[in-house]
Coordinates of C-alpha atoms in Angstrom, one line a residue:
X1 CA 3.1 11.6 -38.0
X2 CA 5.4 8.3 -39.7
X3 CA 6.3 4.9 -38.5
X4 CA 10.2 6.6 -37.2
X5 CA 8.8 9.6 -35.7
X6 CA 5.9 7.4 -33.7
X7 CA 8.5 5.5 -32.5
X8 CA 10.7 8.1 -31.6
X9 CA 7.8 9.0 -30.1
X10 CA 7.7 6.1 -28.0
X11 CA 11.2 5.2 -26.7
X12 CA 11.5 9.1 -25.4
X13 CA 8.2 8.4 -23.0
X14 CA 10.6 4.9 -22.5
X15 CA 13.4 7.0 -21.0
X16 CA 11.4 10.2 -19.3
X17 CA 8.6 8.3 -17.6
X18 CA 10.4 7.0 -15.8
X19 CA 13.1 9.3 -14.9
X20 CA 10.8 12.4 -14.6
X21 CA 9.1 10.0 -11.7
X22 CA 11.8 8.4 -9.1
X23 CA 13.3 12.3 -9.5
X24 CA 9.5 13.3 -8.6
X25 CA 8.9 10.5 -5.6
X26 CA 12.8 11.2 -4.4
X27 CA 12.2 15.2 -4.3
X28 CA 8.9 14.3 -3.2
X29 CA 9.8 12.6 -0.5
X30 CA 12.8 14.6 1.2
X31 CA 10.3 17.7 1.4
X32 CA 7.9 14.9 3.0
X33 CA 11.4 14.3 5.7
X34 CA 11.9 18.3 6.1
X35 CA 8.8 19.9 7.0
X36 CA 6.6 17.1 7.9
X37 CA 8.3 14.5 9.3
X38 CA 8.6 15.1 13.2
X39 CA 11.8 14.8 14.3
X40 CA 11.0 14.1 18.0
X41 CA 8.4 12.0 19.9
X42 CA 5.9 13.6 20.3
X43 CA 4.9 14.1 24.4
X44 CA 1.0 13.0 25.6
X45 CA 1.0 14.4 28.9
X46 CA -2.6 16.2 29.6
X47 CA -4.0 13.9 26.3
X48 CA -7.4 12.9 27.0
X49 CA -7.6 9.8 24.7
X50 CA -11.0 8.8 22.7
X51 CA -12.3 5.2 22.4
X52 CA -11.1 3.3 20.0
X53 CA -12.4 0.0 17.7
X54 CA -9.0 -1.4 16.4
X55 CA -11.3 -3.5 13.9
X56 CA -9.0 -7.4 12.4
X57 CA -11.1 -8.9 8.7
X58 CA -10.1 -12.1 8.6
X59 CA -9.9 -14.8 6.7
X60 CA -8.5 -17.8 7.7
X61 CA -5.7 -16.7 9.9
X62 CA -6.2 -20.0 11.9
X63 CA -1.8 -19.4 12.2
X64 CA -1.5 -15.4 12.7
X65 CA -4.8 -14.4 14.3
X66 CA -3.7 -15.5 18.1
X67 CA -0.9 -13.7 18.0
X68 CA -1.9 -10.4 16.6
X69 CA -4.9 -10.5 19.0
X70 CA -2.7 -10.8 22.4
X71 CA -0.2 -8.0 20.9
X72 CA -3.6 -6.0 20.3
X73 CA -4.6 -6.7 23.9
X74 CA -0.7 -5.4 25.1
X75 CA -0.9 -1.9 23.5
X76 CA -0.5 0.8 25.1
X77 CA -3.5 2.7 24.5
X78 CA -5.9 3.6 26.9
X79 CA -9.7 3.1 25.9
X80 CA -9.8 0.6 23.4
X81 CA -11.9 -2.1 22.0
X82 CA -10.8 -5.0 19.3
X83 CA -13.7 -7.1 16.7
X84 CA -12.8 -9.2 15.1
X85 CA -14.6 -10.4 12.1
X86 CA -13.9 -13.8 10.8
X87 CA -15.5 -14.2 7.4
X88 CA -16.5 -17.5 6.3
X89 CA -13.6 -18.8 7.5
X90 CA -13.0 -22.6 6.2
X91 CA -9.9 -23.5 8.8
X92 CA -10.0 -23.4 12.1
X93 CA -9.6 -19.8 12.8
X94 CA -14.0 -19.1 14.3
X95 CA -12.6 -21.4 16.8
X96 CA -9.4 -19.6 17.6
X97 CA -11.5 -16.4 18.1
X98 CA -14.1 -17.8 19.9
X99 CA -11.8 -19.4 22.6
X100 CA -9.4 -15.9 22.6
X101 CA -13.2 -14.3 23.4
X102 CA -13.3 -16.0 26.2
X103 CA -9.5 -14.6 28.2
X104 CA -9.7 -10.9 26.6
X105 CA -11.8 -8.5 28.3
X106 CA -11.8 -6.1 25.2
X107 CA -12.4 -8.7 22.3
X108 CA -16.0 -8.6 20.8
X109 CA -16.6 -11.3 17.7
X110 CA -18.2 -11.3 14.9
X111 CA -19.2 -15.0 13.3
X112 CA -19.9 -14.6 9.3
X113 CA -20.8 -17.9 7.7
X114 CA -20.5 -16.7 4.2
X115 CA -16.9 -15.3 2.4
X116 CA -18.3 -12.3 1.2
X117 CA -15.1 -10.2 1.6
X118 CA -13.0 -7.8 3.2
X119 CA -14.8 -4.7 2.8
X120 CA -18.1 -6.1 3.9
X121 CA -16.7 -7.4 7.0
X122 CA -15.5 -3.9 7.8
X123 CA -18.4 -2.0 7.5
X124 CA -20.2 -5.6 10.3
X125 CA -17.4 -4.1 11.3
X126 CA -18.0 -0.2 12.2
X127 CA -21.7 -1.1 12.8
X128 CA -21.2 -3.2 15.2
X129 CA -18.6 -0.6 17.0
X130 CA -18.9 2.5 20.0
X131 CA -15.8 3.8 19.1
X132 CA -15.3 7.7 16.9
X133 CA -12.0 6.1 15.2
X134 CA -11.3 2.8 14.0
X135 CA -8.3 2.0 13.8
X136 CA -8.0 -1.0 11.2
X137 CA -5.6 -4.6 10.6
X138 CA -5.0 -7.3 9.5
X139 CA -4.5 -10.3 10.9
X140 CA -1.6 -11.1 10.4
X141 CA -0.2 -7.5 11.9
X142 CA 2.0 -6.2 15.0
X143 CA 1.1 -3.1 15.4
X144 CA 3.9 -1.0 17.6
X145 CA 2.8 -0.2 20.8
X146 CA 2.3 3.3 20.3
X147 CA 1.1 3.4 16.4
X148 CA -2.9 3.7 17.8
X149 CA -1.6 7.3 19.3
X150 CA 0.4 8.4 16.7
X151 CA -2.5 7.5 14.6
X152 CA -4.7 9.1 17.0
X153 CA -2.7 11.7 17.6
X154 CA -4.0 12.9 13.7
X155 CA -7.2 13.8 14.2
X156 CA -6.7 15.7 17.9
X157 CA -4.2 17.8 17.1
X158 CA -6.2 18.7 13.4
X159 CA -9.2 20.0 12.2
X160 CA -12.7 18.1 11.5
X161 CA -11.6 17.5 7.7
X162 CA -8.9 14.9 8.6
X163 CA -10.6 11.7 7.7
X164 CA -8.1 9.1 7.6
X165 CA -4.1 9.0 8.8
X166 CA -2.8 5.4 6.7
X167 CA 0.2 4.5 9.1
X168 CA 4.1 2.2 8.2
X169 CA 3.7 -1.4 7.3
X170 CA 7.5 -2.8 8.1
X171 CA 8.4 -6.2 7.4
X172 CA 9.5 -8.8 9.6
X173 CA 9.9 -12.0 7.3
X174 CA 13.0 -11.4 6.6
X175 CA 14.9 -14.5 6.0
X176 CA 14.1 -15.1 1.8
X177 CA 15.4 -13.5 -0.7
X178 CA 11.9 -12.5 -2.0
X179 CA 11.5 -11.2 1.0
X180 CA 14.6 -9.0 1.1
X181 CA 13.4 -7.1 -2.1
X182 CA 10.3 -6.3 -0.2
X183 CA 11.6 -4.9 2.0
X184 CA 13.8 -2.8 -0.9
X185 CA 11.0 -2.4 -2.4
X186 CA 8.9 -0.4 0.8
X187 CA 11.3 1.6 1.0
X188 CA 12.1 2.8 -1.9
X189 CA 8.9 2.7 -4.2
X190 CA 6.1 2.4 -1.3
X191 CA 7.4 5.2 1.1
X192 CA 8.8 7.8 -1.4
X193 CA 5.4 7.1 -3.0
X194 CA 3.5 8.0 0.0
X195 CA 5.5 10.8 1.2
X196 CA 5.9 12.1 -2.2
X197 CA 2.1 12.7 -2.7
X198 CA 1.2 13.4 0.6
X199 CA 2.9 16.9 -0.1
X200 CA 2.4 17.6 -4.1
X201 CA -1.1 16.4 -4.1
X202 CA -3.2 13.4 -2.5
X203 CA -3.1 10.2 -1.8
X204 CA -3.2 7.0 -3.9
X205 CA -4.3 4.9 -1.1
X206 CA -4.1 3.9 2.8
X207 CA -2.4 1.4 3.6
X208 CA -5.0 -1.8 4.6
X209 CA -2.6 -3.1 6.3
X210 CA -2.8 0.2 8.6
X211 CA -5.1 2.9 8.9
X212 CA -7.1 4.9 11.8
X213 CA -10.3 6.1 10.3
X214 CA -13.1 9.1 11.0
X215 CA -16.5 6.5 11.8
X216 CA -18.3 10.3 10.7
X217 CA -16.3 10.5 7.7
X218 CA -16.7 6.7 6.3
X219 CA -20.4 7.3 6.5
X220 CA -20.3 10.3 4.7
X221 CA -18.7 8.8 1.2
X222 CA -20.4 5.3 2.3
X223 CA -18.1 3.4 3.9
X224 CA -15.9 0.5 2.0
X225 CA -17.6 -0.9 -1.3
X226 CA -18.2 -3.9 -1.7
X227 CA -17.3 -4.9 -5.7
X228 CA -13.8 -3.6 -5.4
X229 CA -11.5 -6.0 -4.8
X230 CA -8.6 -4.0 -3.0
X231 CA -10.9 -1.6 -0.7
X232 CA -8.3 0.7 0.8
X233 CA -7.9 1.9 -2.9
X234 CA -11.3 2.8 -3.4
X235 CA -12.1 4.3 0.1
X236 CA -9.3 6.5 -0.3
X237 CA -10.4 7.8 -3.4
X238 CA -14.5 8.0 -2.3
X239 CA -13.1 9.8 0.3
X240 CA -10.4 12.4 -0.9
X241 CA -13.1 13.3 -3.7
X242 CA -15.4 13.9 -0.2
X243 CA -12.7 16.7 1.0
X244 CA -12.1 14.3 2.9
X245 CA -7.6 14.7 4.4
X246 CA -5.8 12.0 4.0
X247 CA -2.4 11.8 6.0
X248 CA 0.4 9.4 6.7
X249 CA 1.8 9.3 10.3
X250 CA 5.3 7.2 8.7
X251 CA 5.6 7.1 12.9
X252 CA 2.8 4.8 13.7
X253 CA 4.9 1.4 12.9
X254 CA 3.7 -1.9 11.7
X255 CA 4.9 -4.9 11.2
X256 CA 3.4 -7.8 8.7
X257 CA 4.1 -10.8 6.8
X258 CA 4.3 -10.9 2.8
X259 CA 4.6 -13.2 0.3
X260 CA 7.8 -15.4 0.3
X261 CA 7.0 -17.2 -3.3
X262 CA 7.0 -16.1 -6.7
X263 CA 3.3 -17.0 -6.4
X264 CA 2.1 -15.7 -3.5
X265 CA 3.6 -13.0 -4.5
X266 CA 2.7 -12.3 -8.1
X267 CA -1.1 -12.9 -6.8
X268 CA -0.4 -10.4 -4.3
X269 CA 0.5 -7.8 -6.8
X270 CA -1.9 -8.3 -9.6
X271 CA -4.7 -8.5 -7.5
X272 CA -2.7 -4.8 -6.3
X273 CA -2.6 -3.7 -9.6
X274 CA -6.0 -4.1 -10.6
X275 CA -7.9 -3.1 -7.4
X276 CA -6.3 0.7 -8.8
X277 CA -6.7 0.0 -12.5
X278 CA -10.7 -1.1 -11.6
X279 CA -10.5 3.0 -9.4
X280 CA -9.8 4.8 -12.9
X281 CA -11.7 3.0 -14.6
X282 CA -14.9 4.9 -12.3
X283 CA -13.1 7.3 -11.0
X284 CA -12.8 9.2 -14.7
X285 CA -14.9 12.3 -13.6
X286 CA -13.1 13.6 -11.4
X287 CA -11.1 14.1 -14.5
X288 CA -14.0 16.8 -14.9
X289 CA -13.7 19.1 -11.8
X290 CA -12.0 21.9 -10.9
X291 CA -12.5 21.7 -7.3
X292 CA -10.9 18.0 -7.6
X293 CA -7.2 18.7 -9.5
X294 CA -4.5 18.5 -6.3
X295 CA -6.5 14.9 -7.4
X296 CA -6.0 14.5 -11.2
X297 CA -1.3 13.6 -11.1
X298 CA -2.2 11.1 -9.0
X299 CA -5.0 9.9 -12.0
X300 CA -2.7 10.9 -14.6
X301 CA 0.4 9.3 -13.2
X302 CA -2.2 6.6 -13.3
X303 CA -2.8 5.9 -16.5
X304 CA 1.6 6.9 -17.6
X305 CA 1.8 3.7 -15.3
X306 CA 0.4 1.5 -17.1
X307 CA 0.6 3.3 -21.1
X308 CA 4.7 2.9 -19.7
X309 CA 4.1 -0.4 -19.5
X310 CA 2.4 -1.3 -22.8
X311 CA 5.1 0.4 -25.0
X312 CA 7.7 -0.7 -23.6
X313 CA 6.3 -4.1 -24.1
X314 CA 5.3 -3.5 -27.5
X315 CA 9.3 -1.5 -28.1
X316 CA 10.7 -5.3 -27.1
X317 CA 9.2 -6.8 -29.6
X318 CA 10.0 -4.0 -31.6
X319 CA 14.3 -4.1 -31.4
X320 CA 13.4 -7.7 -31.5
X321 CA 12.1 -8.3 -35.1
X322 CA 14.2 -5.3 -36.7
X323 CA 17.2 -5.1 -34.9
X324 CA 19.7 -6.6 -38.3
X325 CA 22.0 -8.3 -35.6
X326 CA 21.2 -10.1 -32.2
X327 CA 24.2 -7.4 -30.7
X328 CA 22.4 -4.4 -32.5
X329 CA 19.5 -5.8 -29.8
X330 CA 21.5 -7.2 -26.5
X331 CA 22.4 -2.7 -26.9
X332 CA 19.3 -1.6 -27.0
X333 CA 18.5 -3.3 -24.0
X334 CA 21.7 -3.7 -22.0
X335 CA 20.9 0.0 -22.1
X336 CA 17.5 0.4 -20.7
X337 CA 19.2 -1.8 -18.3
X338 CA 21.4 0.0 -17.3
X339 CA 19.1 2.9 -17.3
X340 CA 16.9 1.5 -14.9
X341 CA 19.2 -0.3 -12.9
X342 CA 21.0 3.0 -12.1
X343 CA 18.2 4.9 -11.5
X344 CA 16.8 2.0 -8.8
X345 CA 19.6 2.5 -7.0
X346 CA 19.9 6.1 -6.8
X347 CA 16.3 5.7 -5.3
X348 CA 16.9 3.2 -2.9
X349 CA 19.8 5.1 -1.5
X350 CA 17.6 8.2 -1.1
X351 CA 15.1 6.1 0.6
X352 CA 16.5 3.5 2.6
X353 CA 18.4 6.9 4.1
X354 CA 14.5 8.7 5.4
X355 CA 13.2 5.6 5.9
X356 CA 16.2 4.5 8.4
X357 CA 14.9 7.1 11.5
X358 CA 11.7 4.2 11.7
X359 CA 13.5 0.9 10.9
X360 CA 17.6 -0.4 9.7
X361 CA 16.8 -1.4 6.1
X362 CA 20.9 -0.1 6.1
X363 CA 21.1 -3.9 5.6
X364 CA 18.8 -5.0 2.9
X365 CA 20.8 -1.9 1.0
X366 CA 22.5 -4.9 -1.5
X367 CA 20.0 -7.0 -2.8
X368 CA 19.2 -3.8 -4.3
X369 CA 21.4 -4.5 -7.5
X370 CA 18.7 -7.7 -7.8
X371 CA 15.8 -5.5 -7.6
X372 CA 14.7 -3.1 -10.6
X373 CA 14.7 -6.6 -12.5
X374 CA 12.0 -7.8 -9.6
X375 CA 10.7 -4.6 -10.0
X376 CA 10.9 -3.0 -13.4
X377 CA 10.0 -5.9 -16.1
X378 CA 8.3 -8.4 -13.2
X379 CA 5.8 -4.9 -12.6
X380 CA 5.6 -4.5 -15.9
X381 CA 3.9 -8.1 -17.0
X382 CA 1.9 -7.9 -13.7
X383 CA 0.2 -4.8 -14.4
X384 CA -0.3 -5.9 -17.8
X385 CA -2.5 -9.0 -16.6
X386 CA -4.0 -6.7 -14.3
X387 CA -5.6 -4.4 -16.7
X388 CA -8.2 -7.1 -18.7
X389 CA -9.1 -8.2 -15.6
X390 CA -9.9 -5.1 -13.7
X391 CA -12.1 -4.1 -16.4
X392 CA -13.3 -7.5 -16.5
X393 CA -14.9 -6.5 -13.2
X394 CA -16.3 -3.5 -14.2
X395 CA -18.3 -5.0 -16.1
X396 CA -20.3 -7.9 -14.1
X397 CA -19.5 -6.9 -10.6
X398 CA -20.3 -8.3 -7.8
X399 CA -18.8 -8.2 -4.1
X400 CA -14.9 -8.8 -4.3
X401 CA -14.5 -11.6 -1.9
X402 CA -11.6 -13.2 0.3
X403 CA -8.7 -16.0 -1.2
X404 CA -6.2 -17.6 1.7
X405 CA -3.0 -15.3 0.8
X406 CA 0.7 -15.8 1.5
X407 CA 1.3 -15.5 4.1
X408 CA 4.8 -16.3 4.6
X409 CA 7.1 -18.1 6.5
X410 CA 8.3 -16.5 10.4
X411 CA 9.9 -17.5 12.8
X412 CA 9.4 -16.5 16.4
X413 CA 12.4 -15.1 16.7
X414 CA 12.3 -12.8 13.7
X415 CA 9.2 -11.5 15.7
X416 CA 10.4 -10.3 18.5
X417 CA 13.6 -9.4 16.8
X418 CA 12.1 -7.3 15.1
X419 CA 8.9 -5.4 17.5

């Protein structure tokens, strides 16, 4: 193959890959909305709701944990216990939790003196839980009043092979440009992808911020992996490889805080990308087993996404070096940028239409004009940076511990208005 043919092939891949995948996400999300997404509120009269354990792992959450516990205690779900794990926090999280335990009868505390990571904290909480159903919630999150009902109703009405139900994260700090961009992202990318994956095969990952598990399923796969940086992605793959089903419940809303600084967002997304790459490096044997064929599209797409990121950067460098004039390079860049912008805006419009049933996101459509730059370009750099980290992590091993996250700055009025 000549160099010219190779360059042409790379260019065609760069052009067609995002186009095809965007069409897949759009089509899949609309199929999910029309065929699998309930259009009415469920009727729950006469249901004997089982005991649910709400697990809240905490690390340096002194600013948010009191509010989170208060909202969990007020949830309408009738039969629950709350287990909060202080995982070696260096702030006042532990002291706050012990004080709250005296005020809330349903709250129990596990106080770990050394930071061992979110997966270990969840393991400890599951050992202490009394329920068969575990609802895992981040310590900065606030659940919609009936979110637990919607999650658990799936287990009650489905077969015994349902292992997990992932909820629908919503953003509550909405003042800054960066936060508004993430609202657009959660609508046009994350929500659309989850819907499409649920239609066409398996789900890449549950949402770590809000997910319900059947404890028997977790025990069957050995609970969460303590050596993986994203325990939610890892446990999703383990469950599905053992043929436990995962569902996406769009009505189980969870209001969360997102980073409002570029550095905080960068750290979060590098961690997410690294976690996904660690999973595909560990679980490559799924491609050798015909029984796991429904996972193959997700696995292949993850590698194609990684390949696309490197190809895009290489092509930018190649065009910059080989272009006869600056104008030639700008023509290529402008065409690529125009293509990505149009593609992203079409997907955004489609996804906001679907997401508007749960959240009034139409007002943020304007910020879609900024979104392609933030997602396509910055996310490409994130994927490239994360891949060497994922390889080194698999070589070194060891437990994946926490770092203090950027939760953003939210006002009390914003929380009240969102819920």
